[in-house]
XYZ file of N, CA and C in Angstrom:
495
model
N 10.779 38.345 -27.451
C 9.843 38.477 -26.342
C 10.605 38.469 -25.016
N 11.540 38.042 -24.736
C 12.519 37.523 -23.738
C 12.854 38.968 -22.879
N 13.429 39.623 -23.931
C 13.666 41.317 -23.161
C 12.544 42.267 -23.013
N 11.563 41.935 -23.213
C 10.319 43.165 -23.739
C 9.813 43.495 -22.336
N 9.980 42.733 -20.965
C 10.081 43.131 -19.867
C 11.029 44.189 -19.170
N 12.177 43.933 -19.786
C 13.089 44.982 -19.553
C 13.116 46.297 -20.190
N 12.947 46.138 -21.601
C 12.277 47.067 -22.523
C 12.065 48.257 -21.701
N 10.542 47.800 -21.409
C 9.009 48.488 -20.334
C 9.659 48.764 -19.262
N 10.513 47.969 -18.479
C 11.030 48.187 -16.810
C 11.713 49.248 -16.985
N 13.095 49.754 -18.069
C 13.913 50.584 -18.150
C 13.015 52.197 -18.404
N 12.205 51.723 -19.342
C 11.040 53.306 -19.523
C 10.647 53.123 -18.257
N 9.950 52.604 -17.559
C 8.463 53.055 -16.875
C 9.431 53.171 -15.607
N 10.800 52.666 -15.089
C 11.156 53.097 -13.496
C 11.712 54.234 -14.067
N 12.114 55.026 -14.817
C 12.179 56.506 -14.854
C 11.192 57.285 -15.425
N 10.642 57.100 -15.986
C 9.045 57.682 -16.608
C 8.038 57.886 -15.324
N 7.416 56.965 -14.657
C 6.398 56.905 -13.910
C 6.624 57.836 -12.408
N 7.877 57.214 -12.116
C 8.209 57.850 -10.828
C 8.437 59.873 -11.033
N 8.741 60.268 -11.965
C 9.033 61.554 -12.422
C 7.841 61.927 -12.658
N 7.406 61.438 -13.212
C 5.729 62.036 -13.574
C 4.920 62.251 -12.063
N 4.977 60.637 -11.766
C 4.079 61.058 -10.409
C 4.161 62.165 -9.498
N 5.792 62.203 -9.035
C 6.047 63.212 -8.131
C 5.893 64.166 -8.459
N 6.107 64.779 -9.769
C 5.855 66.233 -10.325
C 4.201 66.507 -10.273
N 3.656 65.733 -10.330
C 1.652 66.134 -10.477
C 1.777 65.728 -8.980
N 2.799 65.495 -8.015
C 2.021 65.106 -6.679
C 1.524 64.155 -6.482
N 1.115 63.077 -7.136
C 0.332 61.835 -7.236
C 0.384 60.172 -7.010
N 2.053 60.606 -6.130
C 2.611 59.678 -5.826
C 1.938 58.171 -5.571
N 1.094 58.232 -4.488
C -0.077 57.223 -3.791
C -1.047 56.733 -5.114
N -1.524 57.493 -5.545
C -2.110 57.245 -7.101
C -1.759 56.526 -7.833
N -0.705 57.205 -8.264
C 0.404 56.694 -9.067
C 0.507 54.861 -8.788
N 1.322 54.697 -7.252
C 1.074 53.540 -6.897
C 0.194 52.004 -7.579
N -1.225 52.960 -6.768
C -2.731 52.821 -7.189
C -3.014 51.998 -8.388
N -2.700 52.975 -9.336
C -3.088 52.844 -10.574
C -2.134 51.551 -11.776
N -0.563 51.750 -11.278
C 0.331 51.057 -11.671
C -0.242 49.528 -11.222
N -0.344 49.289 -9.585
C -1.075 47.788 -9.050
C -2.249 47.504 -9.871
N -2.963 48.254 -10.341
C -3.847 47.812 -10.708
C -3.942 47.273 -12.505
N -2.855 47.973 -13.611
C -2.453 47.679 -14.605
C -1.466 46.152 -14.340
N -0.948 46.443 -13.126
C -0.315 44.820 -13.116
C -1.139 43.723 -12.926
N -1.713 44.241 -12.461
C -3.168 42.965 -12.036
C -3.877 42.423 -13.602
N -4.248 43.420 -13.928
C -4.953 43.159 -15.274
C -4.006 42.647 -16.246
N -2.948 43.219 -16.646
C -1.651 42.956 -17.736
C -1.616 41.475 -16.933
N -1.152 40.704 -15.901
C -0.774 39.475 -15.569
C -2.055 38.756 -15.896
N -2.909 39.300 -15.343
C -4.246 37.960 -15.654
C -4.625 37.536 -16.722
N -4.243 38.814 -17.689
C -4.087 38.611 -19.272
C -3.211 37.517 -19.890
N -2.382 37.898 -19.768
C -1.076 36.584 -19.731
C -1.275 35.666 -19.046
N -1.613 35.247 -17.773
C -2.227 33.964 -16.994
C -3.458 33.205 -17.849
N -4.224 33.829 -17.981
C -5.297 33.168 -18.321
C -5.880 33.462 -19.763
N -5.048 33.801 -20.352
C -5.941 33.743 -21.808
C -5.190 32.910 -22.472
N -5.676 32.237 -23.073
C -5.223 31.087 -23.729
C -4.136 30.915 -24.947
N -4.365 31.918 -25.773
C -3.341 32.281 -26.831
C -3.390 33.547 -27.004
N -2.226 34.125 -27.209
C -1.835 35.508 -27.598
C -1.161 35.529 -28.727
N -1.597 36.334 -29.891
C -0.780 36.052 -30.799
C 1.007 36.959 -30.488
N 1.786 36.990 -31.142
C 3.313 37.191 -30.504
C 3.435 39.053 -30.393
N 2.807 39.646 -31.259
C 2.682 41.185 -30.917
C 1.992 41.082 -29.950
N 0.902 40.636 -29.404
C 0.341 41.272 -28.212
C 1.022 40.671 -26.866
N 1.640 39.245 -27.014
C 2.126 38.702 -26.130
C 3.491 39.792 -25.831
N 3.778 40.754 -26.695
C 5.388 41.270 -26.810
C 4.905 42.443 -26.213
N 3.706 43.078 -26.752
C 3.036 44.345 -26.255
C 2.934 43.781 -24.541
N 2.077 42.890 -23.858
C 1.630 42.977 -22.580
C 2.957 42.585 -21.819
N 3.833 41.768 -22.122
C 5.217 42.416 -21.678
C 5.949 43.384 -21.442
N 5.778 44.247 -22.171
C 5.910 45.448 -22.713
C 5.606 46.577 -21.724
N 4.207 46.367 -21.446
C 3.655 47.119 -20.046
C 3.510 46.592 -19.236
N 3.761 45.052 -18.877
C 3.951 44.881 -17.681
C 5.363 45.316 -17.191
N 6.125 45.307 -17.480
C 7.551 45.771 -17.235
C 7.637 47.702 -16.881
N 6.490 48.216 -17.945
C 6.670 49.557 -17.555
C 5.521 49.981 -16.646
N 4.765 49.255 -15.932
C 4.168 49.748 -14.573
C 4.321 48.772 -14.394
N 5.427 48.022 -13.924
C 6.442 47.477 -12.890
C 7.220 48.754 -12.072
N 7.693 49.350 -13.252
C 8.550 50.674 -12.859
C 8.098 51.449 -11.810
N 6.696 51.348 -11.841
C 5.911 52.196 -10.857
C 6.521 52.001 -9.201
N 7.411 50.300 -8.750
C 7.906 50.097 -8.055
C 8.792 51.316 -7.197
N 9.543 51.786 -8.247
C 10.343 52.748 -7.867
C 9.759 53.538 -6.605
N 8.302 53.874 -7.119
C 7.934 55.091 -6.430
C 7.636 54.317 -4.747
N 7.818 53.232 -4.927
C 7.335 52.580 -3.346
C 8.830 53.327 -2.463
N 10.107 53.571 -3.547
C 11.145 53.899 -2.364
C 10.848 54.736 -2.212
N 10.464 56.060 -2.884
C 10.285 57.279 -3.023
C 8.743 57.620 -1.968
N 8.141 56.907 -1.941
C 6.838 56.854 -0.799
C 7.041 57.184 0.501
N 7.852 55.795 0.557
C 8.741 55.554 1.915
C 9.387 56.457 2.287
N 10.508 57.198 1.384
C 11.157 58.212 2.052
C 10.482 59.478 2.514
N 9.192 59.640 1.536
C 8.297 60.954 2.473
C 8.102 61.072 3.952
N 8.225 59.647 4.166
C 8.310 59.319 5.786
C 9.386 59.324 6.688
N 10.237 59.262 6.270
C 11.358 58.916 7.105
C 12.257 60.280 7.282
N 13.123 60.713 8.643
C 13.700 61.415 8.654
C 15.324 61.054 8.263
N 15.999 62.633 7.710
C 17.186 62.060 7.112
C 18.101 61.520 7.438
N 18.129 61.448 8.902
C 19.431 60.533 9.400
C 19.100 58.957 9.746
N 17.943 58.919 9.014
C 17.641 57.173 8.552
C 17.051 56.617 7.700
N 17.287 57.675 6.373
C 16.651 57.373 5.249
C 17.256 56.224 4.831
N 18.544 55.781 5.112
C 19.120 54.454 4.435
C 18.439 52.895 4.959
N 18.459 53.540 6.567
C 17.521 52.046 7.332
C 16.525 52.368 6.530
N 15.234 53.263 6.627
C 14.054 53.437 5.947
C 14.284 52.560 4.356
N 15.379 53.176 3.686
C 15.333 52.260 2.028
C 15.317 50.688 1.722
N 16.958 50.336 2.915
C 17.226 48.969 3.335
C 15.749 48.246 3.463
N 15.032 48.633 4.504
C 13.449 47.904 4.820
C 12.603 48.001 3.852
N 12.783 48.571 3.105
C 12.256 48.594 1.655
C 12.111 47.428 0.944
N 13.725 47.868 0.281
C 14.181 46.534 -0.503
C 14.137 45.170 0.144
N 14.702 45.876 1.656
C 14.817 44.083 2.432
C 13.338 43.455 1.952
N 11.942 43.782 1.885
C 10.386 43.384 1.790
C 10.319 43.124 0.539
N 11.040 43.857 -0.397
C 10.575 43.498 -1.954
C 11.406 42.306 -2.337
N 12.435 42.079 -1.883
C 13.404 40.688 -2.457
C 12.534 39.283 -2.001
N 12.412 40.230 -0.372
C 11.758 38.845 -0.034
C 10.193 38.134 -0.420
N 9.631 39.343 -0.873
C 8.234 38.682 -1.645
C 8.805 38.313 -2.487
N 9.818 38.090 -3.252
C 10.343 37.656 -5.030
C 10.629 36.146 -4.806
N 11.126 36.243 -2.914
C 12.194 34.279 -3.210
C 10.953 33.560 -2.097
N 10.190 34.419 -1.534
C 8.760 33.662 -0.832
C 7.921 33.492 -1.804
N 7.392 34.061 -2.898
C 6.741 33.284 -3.782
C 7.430 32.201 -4.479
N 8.675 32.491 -4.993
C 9.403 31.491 -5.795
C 9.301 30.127 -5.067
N 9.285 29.958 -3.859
C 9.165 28.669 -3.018
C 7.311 28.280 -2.971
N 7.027 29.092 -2.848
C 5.467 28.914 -3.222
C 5.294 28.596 -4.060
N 5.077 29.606 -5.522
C 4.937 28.549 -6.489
C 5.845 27.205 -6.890
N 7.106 27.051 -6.171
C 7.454 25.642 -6.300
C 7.071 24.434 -5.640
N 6.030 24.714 -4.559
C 5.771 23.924 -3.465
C 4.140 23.854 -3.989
N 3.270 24.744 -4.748
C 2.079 24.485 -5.301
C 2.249 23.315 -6.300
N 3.340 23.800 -7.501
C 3.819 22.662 -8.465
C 3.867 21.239 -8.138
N 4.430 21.365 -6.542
C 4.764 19.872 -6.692
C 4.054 19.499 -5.527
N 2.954 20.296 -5.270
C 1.751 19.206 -4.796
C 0.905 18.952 -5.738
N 0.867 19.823 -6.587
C -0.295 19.286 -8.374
C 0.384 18.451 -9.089
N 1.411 18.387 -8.810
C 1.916 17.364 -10.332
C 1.595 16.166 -10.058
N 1.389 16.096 -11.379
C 0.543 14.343 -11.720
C 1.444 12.886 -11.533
N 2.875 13.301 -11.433
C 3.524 12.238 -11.780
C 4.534 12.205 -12.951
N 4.291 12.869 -14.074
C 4.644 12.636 -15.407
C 5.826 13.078 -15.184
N 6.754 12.500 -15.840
C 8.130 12.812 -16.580
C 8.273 12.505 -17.872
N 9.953 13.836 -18.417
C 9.886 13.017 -19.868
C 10.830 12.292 -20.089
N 11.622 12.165 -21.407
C 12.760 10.786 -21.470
C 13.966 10.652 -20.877
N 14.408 12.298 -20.061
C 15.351 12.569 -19.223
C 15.343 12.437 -17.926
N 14.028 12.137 -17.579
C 13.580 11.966 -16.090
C 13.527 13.505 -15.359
N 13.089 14.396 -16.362
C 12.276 15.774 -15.747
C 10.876 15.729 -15.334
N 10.949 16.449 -14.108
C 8.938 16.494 -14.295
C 8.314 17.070 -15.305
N 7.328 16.572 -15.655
C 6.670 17.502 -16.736
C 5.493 18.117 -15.886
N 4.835 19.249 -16.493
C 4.172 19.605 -15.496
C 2.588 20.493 -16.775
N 1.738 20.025 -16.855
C 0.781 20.692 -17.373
C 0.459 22.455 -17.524
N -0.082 22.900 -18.532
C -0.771 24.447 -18.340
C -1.308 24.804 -17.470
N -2.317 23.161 -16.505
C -3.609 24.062 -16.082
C -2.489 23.546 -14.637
N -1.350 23.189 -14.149
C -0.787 22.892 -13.066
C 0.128 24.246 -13.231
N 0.480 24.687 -14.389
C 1.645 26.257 -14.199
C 0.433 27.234 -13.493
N -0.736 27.097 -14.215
C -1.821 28.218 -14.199
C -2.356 28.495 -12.657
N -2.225 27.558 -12.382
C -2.793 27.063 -10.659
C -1.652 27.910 -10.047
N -0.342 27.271 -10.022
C 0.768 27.692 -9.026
C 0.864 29.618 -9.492
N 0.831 29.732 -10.626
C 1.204 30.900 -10.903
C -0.110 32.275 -10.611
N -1.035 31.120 -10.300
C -2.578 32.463 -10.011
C -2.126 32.995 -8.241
N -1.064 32.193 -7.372
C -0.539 32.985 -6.350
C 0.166 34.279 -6.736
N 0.511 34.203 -7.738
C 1.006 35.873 -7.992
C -0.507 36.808 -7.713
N -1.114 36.421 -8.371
C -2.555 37.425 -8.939
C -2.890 37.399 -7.871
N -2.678 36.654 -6.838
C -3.637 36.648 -5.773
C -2.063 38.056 -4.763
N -1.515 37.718 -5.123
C -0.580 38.585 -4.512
C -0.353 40.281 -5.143
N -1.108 40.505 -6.381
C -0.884 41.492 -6.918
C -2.066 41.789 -6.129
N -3.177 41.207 -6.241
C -4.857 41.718 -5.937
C -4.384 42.645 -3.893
N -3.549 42.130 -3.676
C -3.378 42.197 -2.185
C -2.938 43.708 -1.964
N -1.486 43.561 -3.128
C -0.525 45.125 -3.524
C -2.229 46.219 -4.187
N -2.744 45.805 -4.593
C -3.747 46.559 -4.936
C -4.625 47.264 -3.417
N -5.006 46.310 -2.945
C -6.012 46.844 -2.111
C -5.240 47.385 -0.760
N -3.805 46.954 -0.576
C -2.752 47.754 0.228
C -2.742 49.622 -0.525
N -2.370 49.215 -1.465
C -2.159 50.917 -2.234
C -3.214 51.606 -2.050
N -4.496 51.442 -2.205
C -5.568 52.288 -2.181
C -5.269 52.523 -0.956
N -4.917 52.430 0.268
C -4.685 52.880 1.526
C -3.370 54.018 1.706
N -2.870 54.333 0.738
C -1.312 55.099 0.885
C -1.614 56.203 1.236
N -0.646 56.603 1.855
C -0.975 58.069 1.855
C 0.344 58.918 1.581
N 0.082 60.098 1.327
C 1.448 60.734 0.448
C 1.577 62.142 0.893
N 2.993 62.287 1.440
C 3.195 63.906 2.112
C 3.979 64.107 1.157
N 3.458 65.385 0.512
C 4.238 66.433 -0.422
C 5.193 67.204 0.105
N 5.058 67.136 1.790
C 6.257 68.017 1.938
C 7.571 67.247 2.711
N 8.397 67.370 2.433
C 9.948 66.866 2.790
C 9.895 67.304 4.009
N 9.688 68.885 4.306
C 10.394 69.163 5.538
C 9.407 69.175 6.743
N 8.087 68.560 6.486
C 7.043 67.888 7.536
C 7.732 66.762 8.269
N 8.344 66.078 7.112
C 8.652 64.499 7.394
C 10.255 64.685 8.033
N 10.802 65.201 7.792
C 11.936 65.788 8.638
C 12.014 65.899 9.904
N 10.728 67.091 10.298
C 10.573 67.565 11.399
C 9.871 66.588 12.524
N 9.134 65.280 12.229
C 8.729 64.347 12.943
C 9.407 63.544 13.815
């Protein structure tokens, strides 16, 4: 189960992004990917048991419309002219790392205002399901956000519009 994210990530960031751009559907594309992450995570958040194929399966696709990421560089660059497509990418990535280590402090700072106290014989915190479930529904609440951002995209098919700006 451990790799089945990577699995999905390695298909779907070259699968999705190729597809989209070829049908044009870039913004869609987007769209549609936020919105399989939303559902695939809440699945895994909140259902209680999965047996290990489906837990391996929703890994599986969460990792491959993850990929859909890609197309956020590829968005971006419809916009940007070429003698700053690299600043344009940089501001990219610079936004995506930093939602990765601003939640990571979030959900570590939710954790350890819920925790009960408990440790175990090593003097670790222990920390409950319904205290992971809590800290970790800031993702969902952060995917729900990437969702209702995307339905707003907009997507120029032509390169040499975005050039000429």
């Amino acid at each position: 189960i451990l790799f089945s994210t990577y699995i999905g990530l390695s298909i779907g960031c070259l699968v999705l992004p190729a597809l989209c751009e070829r049908l044009g559907v870039l913004n869609q594309g987007i769209l549609f990917c936020s919105i399989a992450i939303l559902l695939l995570f809440s699945t895994l958040l909140y259902t209680e048991t999965l047996p290990e194929w489906q837990l391996r399966a929703v890994f599986i696709l969460i990792g491959f419309f993850c990929g859909g990421e890609m197309m956020c560089f590829t968005g971006a660059l419809q916009f940007a002219r070429k003698d700053n497509s690299g600043e344009v990418l940089g501001v990219v990535n610079t936004f995506n790392m930093l939602g990765g280590a601003l939640l990571q402090q979030l959900i570590g700072t939710i954790l350890d205002y819920r925790w009960q106290g408990a440790y175990n014989d090593t003097g670790q915190r222990l920390y409950s399901m319904a205290e992971f479930t809590y800290a970790l529904s800031s993702i969902t609440i952060v995917i729900c956000g990437c969702v209702i951002l995307s339905y707003f995209l907009r997507y120029n098919r032509q390169p040499e519009a975005a050039e000429t700006s």
